[in-house]
mmCIF file of C-alpha atoms and ligand atoms in Angstrom:
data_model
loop_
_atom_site.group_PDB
_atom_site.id
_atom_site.type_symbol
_atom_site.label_atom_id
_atom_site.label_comp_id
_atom_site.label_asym_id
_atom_site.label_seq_id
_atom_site.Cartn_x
_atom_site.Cartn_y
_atom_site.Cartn_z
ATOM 1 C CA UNK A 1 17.818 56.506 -70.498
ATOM 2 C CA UNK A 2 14.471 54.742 -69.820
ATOM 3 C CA UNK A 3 13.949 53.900 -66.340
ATOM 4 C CA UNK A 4 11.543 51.449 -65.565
ATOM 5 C CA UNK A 5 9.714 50.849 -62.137
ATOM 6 C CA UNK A 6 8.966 46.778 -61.416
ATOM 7 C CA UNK A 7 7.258 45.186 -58.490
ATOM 8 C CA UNK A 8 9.527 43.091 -56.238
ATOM 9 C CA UNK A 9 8.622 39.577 -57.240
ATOM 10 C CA UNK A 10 8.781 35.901 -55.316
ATOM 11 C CA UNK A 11 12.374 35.244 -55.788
ATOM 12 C CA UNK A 12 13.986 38.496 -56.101
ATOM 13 C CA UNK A 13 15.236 38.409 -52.460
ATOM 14 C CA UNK A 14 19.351 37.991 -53.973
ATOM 15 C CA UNK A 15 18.384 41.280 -56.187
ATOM 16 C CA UNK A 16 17.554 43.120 -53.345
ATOM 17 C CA UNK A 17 20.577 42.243 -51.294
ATOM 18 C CA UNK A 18 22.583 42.971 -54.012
ATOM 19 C CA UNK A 19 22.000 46.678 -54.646
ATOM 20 C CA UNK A 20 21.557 46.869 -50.825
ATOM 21 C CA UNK A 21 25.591 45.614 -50.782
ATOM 22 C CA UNK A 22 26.358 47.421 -53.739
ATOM 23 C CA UNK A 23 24.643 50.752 -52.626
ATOM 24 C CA UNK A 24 26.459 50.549 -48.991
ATOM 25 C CA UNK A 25 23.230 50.094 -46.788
ATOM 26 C CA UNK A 26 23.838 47.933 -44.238
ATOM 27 C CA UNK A 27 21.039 45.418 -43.762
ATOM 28 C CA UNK A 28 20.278 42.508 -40.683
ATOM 29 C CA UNK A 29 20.351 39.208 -42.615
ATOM 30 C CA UNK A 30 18.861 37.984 -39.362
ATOM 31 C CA UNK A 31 16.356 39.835 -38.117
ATOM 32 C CA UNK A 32 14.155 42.101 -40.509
ATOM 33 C CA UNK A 33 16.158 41.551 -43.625
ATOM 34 C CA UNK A 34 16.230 37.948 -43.693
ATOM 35 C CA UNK A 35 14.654 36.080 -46.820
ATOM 36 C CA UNK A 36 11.875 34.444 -44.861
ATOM 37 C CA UNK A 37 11.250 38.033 -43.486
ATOM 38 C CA UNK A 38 11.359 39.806 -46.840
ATOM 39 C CA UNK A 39 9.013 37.887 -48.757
ATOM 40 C CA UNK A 40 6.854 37.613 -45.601
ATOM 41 C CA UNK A 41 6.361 41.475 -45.610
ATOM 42 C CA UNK A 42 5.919 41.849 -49.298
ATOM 43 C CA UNK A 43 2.789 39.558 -49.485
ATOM 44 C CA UNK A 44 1.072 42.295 -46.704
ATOM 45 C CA UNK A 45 -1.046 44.504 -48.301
ATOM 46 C CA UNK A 46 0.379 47.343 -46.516
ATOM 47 C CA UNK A 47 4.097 47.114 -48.348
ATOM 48 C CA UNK A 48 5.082 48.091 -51.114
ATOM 49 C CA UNK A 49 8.830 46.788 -52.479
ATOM 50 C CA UNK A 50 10.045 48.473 -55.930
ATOM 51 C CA UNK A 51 12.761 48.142 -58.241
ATOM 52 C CA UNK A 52 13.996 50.440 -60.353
ATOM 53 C CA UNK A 53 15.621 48.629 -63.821
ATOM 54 C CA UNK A 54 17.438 50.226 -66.680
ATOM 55 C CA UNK A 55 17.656 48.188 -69.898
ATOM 56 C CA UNK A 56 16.693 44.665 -67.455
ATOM 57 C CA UNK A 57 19.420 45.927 -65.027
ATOM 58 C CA UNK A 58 18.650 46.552 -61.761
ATOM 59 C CA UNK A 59 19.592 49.856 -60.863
ATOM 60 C CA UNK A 60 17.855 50.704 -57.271
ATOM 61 C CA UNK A 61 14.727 50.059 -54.829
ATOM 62 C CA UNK A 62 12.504 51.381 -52.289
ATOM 63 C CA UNK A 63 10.534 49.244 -49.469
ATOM 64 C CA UNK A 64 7.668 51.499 -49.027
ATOM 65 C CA UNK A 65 5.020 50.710 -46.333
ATOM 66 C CA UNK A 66 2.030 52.819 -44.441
ATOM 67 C CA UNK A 67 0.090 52.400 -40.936
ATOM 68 C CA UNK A 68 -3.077 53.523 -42.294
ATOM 69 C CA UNK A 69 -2.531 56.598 -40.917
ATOM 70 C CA UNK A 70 1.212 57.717 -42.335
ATOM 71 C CA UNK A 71 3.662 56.246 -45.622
ATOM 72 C CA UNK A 72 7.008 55.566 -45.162
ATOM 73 C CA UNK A 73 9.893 55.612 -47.821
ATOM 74 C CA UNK A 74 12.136 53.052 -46.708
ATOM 75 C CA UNK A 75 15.796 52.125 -47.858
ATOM 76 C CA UNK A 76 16.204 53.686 -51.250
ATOM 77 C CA UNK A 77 19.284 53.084 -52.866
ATOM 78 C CA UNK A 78 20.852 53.421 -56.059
ATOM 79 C CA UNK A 79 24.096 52.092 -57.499
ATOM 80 C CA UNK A 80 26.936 54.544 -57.476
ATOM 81 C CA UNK A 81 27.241 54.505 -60.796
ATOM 82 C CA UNK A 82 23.231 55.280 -61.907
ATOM 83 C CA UNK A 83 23.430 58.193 -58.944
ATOM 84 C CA UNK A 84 22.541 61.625 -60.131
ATOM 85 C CA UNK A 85 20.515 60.475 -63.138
ATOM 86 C CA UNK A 86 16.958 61.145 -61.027
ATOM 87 C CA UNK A 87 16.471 57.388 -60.527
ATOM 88 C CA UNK A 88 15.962 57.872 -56.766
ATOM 89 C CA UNK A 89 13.303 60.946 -57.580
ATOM 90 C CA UNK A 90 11.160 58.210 -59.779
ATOM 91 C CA UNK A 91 11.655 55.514 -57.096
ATOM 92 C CA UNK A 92 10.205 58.002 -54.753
ATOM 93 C CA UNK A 93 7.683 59.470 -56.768
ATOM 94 C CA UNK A 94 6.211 55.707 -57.631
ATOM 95 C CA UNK A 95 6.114 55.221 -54.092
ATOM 96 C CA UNK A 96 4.235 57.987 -53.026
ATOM 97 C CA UNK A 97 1.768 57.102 -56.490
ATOM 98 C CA UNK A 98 1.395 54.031 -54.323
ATOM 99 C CA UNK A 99 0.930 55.330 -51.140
ATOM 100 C CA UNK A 100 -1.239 57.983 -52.240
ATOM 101 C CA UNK A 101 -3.795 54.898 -53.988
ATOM 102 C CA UNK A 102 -4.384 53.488 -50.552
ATOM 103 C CA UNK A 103 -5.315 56.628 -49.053
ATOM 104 C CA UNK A 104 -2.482 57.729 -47.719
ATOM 105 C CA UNK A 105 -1.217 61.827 -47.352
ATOM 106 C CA UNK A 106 1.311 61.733 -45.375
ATOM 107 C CA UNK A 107 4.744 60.632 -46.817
ATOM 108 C CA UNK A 108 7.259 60.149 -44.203
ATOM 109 C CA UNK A 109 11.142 58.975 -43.925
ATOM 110 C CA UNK A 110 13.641 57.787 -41.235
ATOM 111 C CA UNK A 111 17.397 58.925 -42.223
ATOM 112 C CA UNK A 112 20.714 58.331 -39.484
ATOM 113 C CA UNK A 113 21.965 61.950 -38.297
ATOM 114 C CA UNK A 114 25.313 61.061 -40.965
ATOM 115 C CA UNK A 115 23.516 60.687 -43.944
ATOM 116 C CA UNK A 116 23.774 64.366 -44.904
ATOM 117 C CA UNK A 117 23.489 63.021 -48.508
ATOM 118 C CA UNK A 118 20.064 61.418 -48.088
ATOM 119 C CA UNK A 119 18.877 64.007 -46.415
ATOM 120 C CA UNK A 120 19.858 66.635 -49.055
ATOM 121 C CA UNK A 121 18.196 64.655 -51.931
ATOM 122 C CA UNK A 122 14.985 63.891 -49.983
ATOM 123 C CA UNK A 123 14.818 67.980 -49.028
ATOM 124 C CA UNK A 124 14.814 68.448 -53.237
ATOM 125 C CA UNK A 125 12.511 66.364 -53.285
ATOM 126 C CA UNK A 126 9.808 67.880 -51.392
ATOM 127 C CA UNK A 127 10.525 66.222 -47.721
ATOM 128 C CA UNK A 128 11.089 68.866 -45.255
ATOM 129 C CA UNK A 129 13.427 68.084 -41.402
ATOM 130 C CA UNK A 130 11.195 67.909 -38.925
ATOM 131 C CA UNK A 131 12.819 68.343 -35.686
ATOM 132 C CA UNK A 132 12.133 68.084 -32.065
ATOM 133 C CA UNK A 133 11.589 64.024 -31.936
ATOM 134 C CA UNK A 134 13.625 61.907 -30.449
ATOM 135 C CA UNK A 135 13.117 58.122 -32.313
ATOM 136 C CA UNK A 136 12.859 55.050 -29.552
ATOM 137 C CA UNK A 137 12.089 51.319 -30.296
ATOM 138 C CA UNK A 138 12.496 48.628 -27.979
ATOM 139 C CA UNK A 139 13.510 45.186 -29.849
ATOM 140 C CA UNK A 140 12.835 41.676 -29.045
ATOM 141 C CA UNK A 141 16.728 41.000 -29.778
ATOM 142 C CA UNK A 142 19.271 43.142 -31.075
ATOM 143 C CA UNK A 143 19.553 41.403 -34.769
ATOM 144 C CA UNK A 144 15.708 42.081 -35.424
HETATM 145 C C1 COA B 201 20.324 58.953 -51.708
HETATM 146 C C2 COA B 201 20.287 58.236 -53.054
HETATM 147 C C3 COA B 201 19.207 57.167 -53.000
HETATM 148 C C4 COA B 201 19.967 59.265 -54.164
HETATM 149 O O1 COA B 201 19.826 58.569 -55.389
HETATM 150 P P1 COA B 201 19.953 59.289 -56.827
HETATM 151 O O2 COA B 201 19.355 58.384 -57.840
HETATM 152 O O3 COA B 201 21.343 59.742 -57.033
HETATM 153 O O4 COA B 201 19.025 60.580 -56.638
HETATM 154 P P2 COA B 201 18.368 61.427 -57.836
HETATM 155 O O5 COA B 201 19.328 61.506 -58.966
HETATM 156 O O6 COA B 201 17.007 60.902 -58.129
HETATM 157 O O7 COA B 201 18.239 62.849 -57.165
HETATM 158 C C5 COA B 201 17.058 63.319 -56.549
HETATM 159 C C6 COA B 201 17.343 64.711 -56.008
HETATM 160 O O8 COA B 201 18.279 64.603 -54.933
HETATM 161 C C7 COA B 201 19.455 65.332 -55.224
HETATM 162 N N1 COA B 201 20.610 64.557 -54.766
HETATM 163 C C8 COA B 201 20.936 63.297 -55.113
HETATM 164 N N2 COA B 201 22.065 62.931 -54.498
HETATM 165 C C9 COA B 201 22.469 64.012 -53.763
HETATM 166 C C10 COA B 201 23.586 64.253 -52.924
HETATM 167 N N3 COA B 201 24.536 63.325 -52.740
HETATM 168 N N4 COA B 201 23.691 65.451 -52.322
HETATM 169 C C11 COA B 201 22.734 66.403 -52.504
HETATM 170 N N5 COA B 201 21.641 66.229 -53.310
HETATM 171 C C12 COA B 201 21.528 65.040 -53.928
HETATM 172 C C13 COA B 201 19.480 65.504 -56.723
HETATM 173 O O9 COA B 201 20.192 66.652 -57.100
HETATM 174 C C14 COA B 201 17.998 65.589 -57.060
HETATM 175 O O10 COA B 201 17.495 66.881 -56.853
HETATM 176 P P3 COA B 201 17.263 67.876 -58.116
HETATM 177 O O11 COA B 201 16.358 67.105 -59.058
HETATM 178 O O12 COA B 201 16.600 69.060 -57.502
HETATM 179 O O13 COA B 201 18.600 68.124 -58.694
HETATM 180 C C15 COA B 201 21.673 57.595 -53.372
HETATM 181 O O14 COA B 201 22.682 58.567 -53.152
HETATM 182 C C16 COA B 201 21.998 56.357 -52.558
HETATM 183 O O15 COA B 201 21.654 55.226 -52.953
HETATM 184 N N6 COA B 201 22.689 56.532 -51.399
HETATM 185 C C17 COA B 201 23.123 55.376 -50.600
HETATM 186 C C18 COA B 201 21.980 54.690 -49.903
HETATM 187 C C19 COA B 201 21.324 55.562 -48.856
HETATM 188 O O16 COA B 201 21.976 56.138 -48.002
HETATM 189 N N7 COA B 201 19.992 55.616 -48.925
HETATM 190 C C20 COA B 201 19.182 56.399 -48.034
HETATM 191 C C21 COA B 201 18.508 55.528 -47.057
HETATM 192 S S1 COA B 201 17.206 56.421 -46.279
#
């Protein structure tokens, strides 16, 4: 099973929503994850969005982004039925070839308390709990 790692393109926005359904990550369709958002972010040099394709299917993605100063893996997700077959490892590996081009040492992710999953796989794959911080934001408007 080849998997092959693609570059979000103009366009794709419908792809990415689609594994983002498919994969059970909820998403804000008017704040952040909007379309006018999405392909606003991915023209910033600072953001990276992959896709991960298997025979032209579209299997899973990563947003990945850095601060200059830290990378972080965001939303990976994988279709049920392609999960367990190291997809998310070479989503997260191309990500951190990426991050690690602009400079970038620190690889960093954000997962909800419940995700015991997520947090397992990330652990094998190299990311280790870091406790004793408390995450805060303050938002413009709750859909953002
Ligand atoms: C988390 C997720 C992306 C993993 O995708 P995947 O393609 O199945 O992961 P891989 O097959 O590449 O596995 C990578 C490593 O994680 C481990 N892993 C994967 N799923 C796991 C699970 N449910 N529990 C424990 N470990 C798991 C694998 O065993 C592998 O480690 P190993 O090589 O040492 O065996 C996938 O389960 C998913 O899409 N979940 C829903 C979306 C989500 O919650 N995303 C996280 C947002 S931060």
């Amino acid at each position: 099973m080849k998997i092959q790692i693609t570059n979000y393109k103009s366009g794709d926005y419908h792809t990415l929503i689609k594994l983002w359904e498919e994969g059970g990550l909820p998403y804000k369709p008017l704040g952040r994850d909007s379309r006018e958002s999405i392909e606003k972010e991915v023209k910033n040099n600072c953001n990276k969005f992959l896709f991960a394709q298997i025979e032209g299917q579209y299997v899973g993605s990563v947003l990945v982004t850095h601060d200059g100063r830290k990378g972080w893996i965001n939303r990976v997700v994988v279709l049920p039925e392609y999960q367990h077959k190291g997809i998310a490892r070479k989503l997260v590996e191309s990500a951190e070839n990426w991050l690690k081009q602009q400079g970038i040492r620190i690889f960093a992710c954000l997962i909800e308390d419940y995700n015991d999953e997520s947090i397992d796989a990330f652990k094998k794959m190299g990311y280790i709990p870091f406790e004793g911080i408390r995450y805060l934001t303050k938002r413009v408007n709750p859909d953002i």
